[in-house]
Every structure is written in C-alpha cells, then in structure tokens.
Tab-separated table of C-alpha atoms in Angstrom:
chain	number	residue	atom	x	y	z
A	214	UNK	CA	9.271	2.076	-7.992
A	215	UNK	CA	11.154	-0.264	-5.680
A	216	UNK	CA	11.202	0.252	-1.911
A	217	UNK	CA	13.975	-0.716	0.488
A	218	UNK	CA	13.466	-0.405	4.232
A	219	UNK	CA	16.211	-0.084	6.808
A	220	UNK	CA	16.670	0.870	10.438
A	221	UNK	CA	15.022	-2.004	12.242
A	222	UNK	CA	16.618	-3.795	15.146
A	223	UNK	CA	16.375	-5.068	18.699
A	224	UNK	CA	15.800	-2.424	21.358
A	225	UNK	CA	14.539	-2.186	24.912
A	226	UNK	CA	11.145	-0.831	25.834
A	227	UNK	CA	11.171	2.954	25.994
A	228	UNK	CA	13.813	3.276	23.295
A	229	UNK	CA	13.573	4.923	19.891
A	230	UNK	CA	14.217	3.800	16.337
A	231	UNK	CA	13.979	5.523	12.987
A	232	UNK	CA	13.000	3.472	9.976
A	233	UNK	CA	13.857	4.610	6.473
A	234	UNK	CA	12.266	3.698	3.158
A	235	UNK	CA	14.366	4.449	0.094
A	236	UNK	CA	12.438	4.537	-3.175
A	237	UNK	CA	13.783	4.187	-6.660
A	238	UNK	CA	12.059	5.742	-9.643
A	239	UNK	CA	10.788	9.198	-10.499
A	240	UNK	CA	7.202	9.060	-9.247
A	241	UNK	CA	7.818	8.848	-5.494
A	242	UNK	CA	7.078	12.505	-4.908
A	243	UNK	CA	3.538	12.228	-6.301
A	244	UNK	CA	2.663	9.052	-4.414
A	245	UNK	CA	1.192	8.527	-0.994
A	246	UNK	CA	3.411	6.586	1.345
A	247	UNK	CA	2.644	4.493	4.389
A	248	UNK	CA	4.096	2.180	6.976
A	249	UNK	CA	2.399	-1.083	7.868
A	250	UNK	CA	3.399	-3.736	10.354
A	251	UNK	CA	2.682	-7.396	10.862
A	252	UNK	CA	3.254	-9.206	14.121
A	253	UNK	CA	3.482	-13.012	14.273
A	254	UNK	CA	0.055	-14.587	13.925
A	255	UNK	CA	-1.633	-11.258	13.230
A	256	UNK	CA	-2.865	-9.447	10.149
A	257	UNK	CA	-0.870	-6.666	8.577
A	258	UNK	CA	-2.065	-3.328	9.931
A	259	UNK	CA	-1.666	0.289	8.897
A	260	UNK	CA	0.627	2.223	11.210
A	261	UNK	CA	0.819	5.624	9.522
A	262	UNK	CA	0.231	7.236	6.148
A	263	UNK	CA	1.433	10.490	4.584
A	264	UNK	CA	0.289	12.370	1.508
A	265	UNK	CA	2.511	12.974	-1.482
A	266	UNK	CA	3.543	16.435	-0.348
A	267	UNK	CA	3.764	15.529	3.313
A	268	UNK	CA	1.041	17.915	4.408
A	269	UNK	CA	-1.407	15.283	5.598
A	270	UNK	CA	-0.746	12.398	7.947
A	271	UNK	CA	-2.801	9.810	9.799
A	272	UNK	CA	-1.877	7.308	12.476
A	273	UNK	CA	-3.210	4.188	14.073
A	274	UNK	CA	-4.560	4.931	17.532
A	275	UNK	CA	-1.989	2.587	19.042
A	276	UNK	CA	0.935	4.752	17.878
A	277	UNK	CA	-0.472	8.278	18.061
A	278	UNK	CA	1.810	10.557	20.031
A	279	UNK	CA	4.720	8.108	19.812
A	280	UNK	CA	5.393	7.629	16.079
A	281	UNK	CA	5.954	10.273	13.409
A	282	UNK	CA	5.843	9.646	9.671
A	283	UNK	CA	7.700	12.003	7.357
A	284	UNK	CA	9.232	12.116	3.912
A	285	UNK	CA	11.952	13.913	2.010
A	286	UNK	CA	10.973	13.953	-1.646
A	287	UNK	CA	14.334	15.433	-2.630
A	288	UNK	CA	15.895	12.196	-1.384
A	289	UNK	CA	13.073	9.861	-2.455
A	290	UNK	CA	12.973	8.633	1.123
A	291	UNK	CA	10.315	8.181	3.752
A	292	UNK	CA	10.786	7.810	7.478
A	293	UNK	CA	9.057	6.492	10.563
A	294	UNK	CA	10.362	7.880	13.830
A	295	UNK	CA	9.319	5.557	16.640
A	296	UNK	CA	9.644	6.760	20.221
A	297	UNK	CA	8.673	5.204	23.540
A	298	UNK	CA	8.658	1.773	21.962
A	299	UNK	CA	6.651	-0.980	23.631
A	300	UNK	CA	6.928	-4.768	23.370
A	301	UNK	CA	3.630	-4.769	21.465
A	302	UNK	CA	5.308	-2.731	18.726
A	303	UNK	CA	7.331	-5.829	17.830
A	304	UNK	CA	6.613	-6.678	14.204
A	305	UNK	CA	7.957	-6.642	10.684
A	306	UNK	CA	7.491	-3.112	9.366
A	307	UNK	CA	6.715	-2.607	5.684
A	308	UNK	CA	6.890	0.489	3.543
A	309	UNK	CA	4.086	0.992	1.001
A	310	UNK	CA	3.465	3.450	-1.774
A	311	UNK	CA	0.828	4.079	-4.430
A	312	UNK	CA	-0.185	6.911	-6.699
A	313	UNK	CA	-1.796	7.965	-9.964
A	314	UNK	CA	0.860	6.159	-12.027
A	315	UNK	CA	2.009	3.690	-9.365
A	316	UNK	CA	0.151	0.529	-8.365
A	317	UNK	CA	0.405	-0.426	-4.684
A	318	UNK	CA	3.976	-1.446	-4.032
A	319	UNK	CA	5.562	-2.988	-0.926
A	320	UNK	CA	9.062	-3.124	0.404
A	321	UNK	CA	10.620	-6.318	1.755
A	322	UNK	CA	10.142	-5.356	5.404
A	323	UNK	CA	12.411	-4.708	8.366
A	324	UNK	CA	12.168	-6.429	11.732
A	325	UNK	CA	11.606	-4.380	14.873
A	326	UNK	CA	11.853	-6.225	18.175
A	327	UNK	CA	11.194	-4.493	21.483
A	328	UNK	CA	12.194	-6.313	24.641
A	329	UNK	CA	10.554	-5.658	28.006
C-alpha cells in the first residue's frame, strides 16, 4: 500500500479544511487508518484513528468536537475534516495505515498552516 495525502493549505483561524488520503493496493479496506501531525520542534502525535470498517473512531483531546475522521473503502480513501481550525493546529499532517497483512505505512505528509 502507498498513501498520498492532499488537501492541506494556508487558512485563517476558524476556517475548515478536508484532508484526503488515497491508498493504492487491495488491503486498504481491512486496515486501520489514522492521521498524525507533527509541528516544528515537536514530536509526531496521533490526531485521529478509524477502524477498518469505519465503525470505531478515536481522537486526541485537542481536536475532539472539531475534527472528524472518515473513510470510503469503495474509493480506497480516508479523510480528515477539520473545522474551527486554530493556529496550534499548524503542522504537517500524515496519513498512516496498518493491518493484518500491512506493516505500518506512512504517507509523505501535507502541510496545514493556520494563521491568526
């Protein structure tokens, strides 16, 4: 599986963005998927994770109520809807996947910058 993120950009505080993660390969639908982010000088942190079928999700406390993770297994694509963005959400956002036949795999990342 290869992952390609898109949808990042420069926005003002309070705005919304939707990130997409397009996966190649046939095992995406049986893998968990997650979004991580890494801000300058900080460690990479988990933002949200979703089960293979989409029925279970978890979020970092800092994004609960503002971000929504989802997936469309018919399109081999995952999403992160980000609303009410804050300057502290500025980071490179990475897509991640892993499963019974898939070792942990990362995308190349997409930059999200939120201006105040």
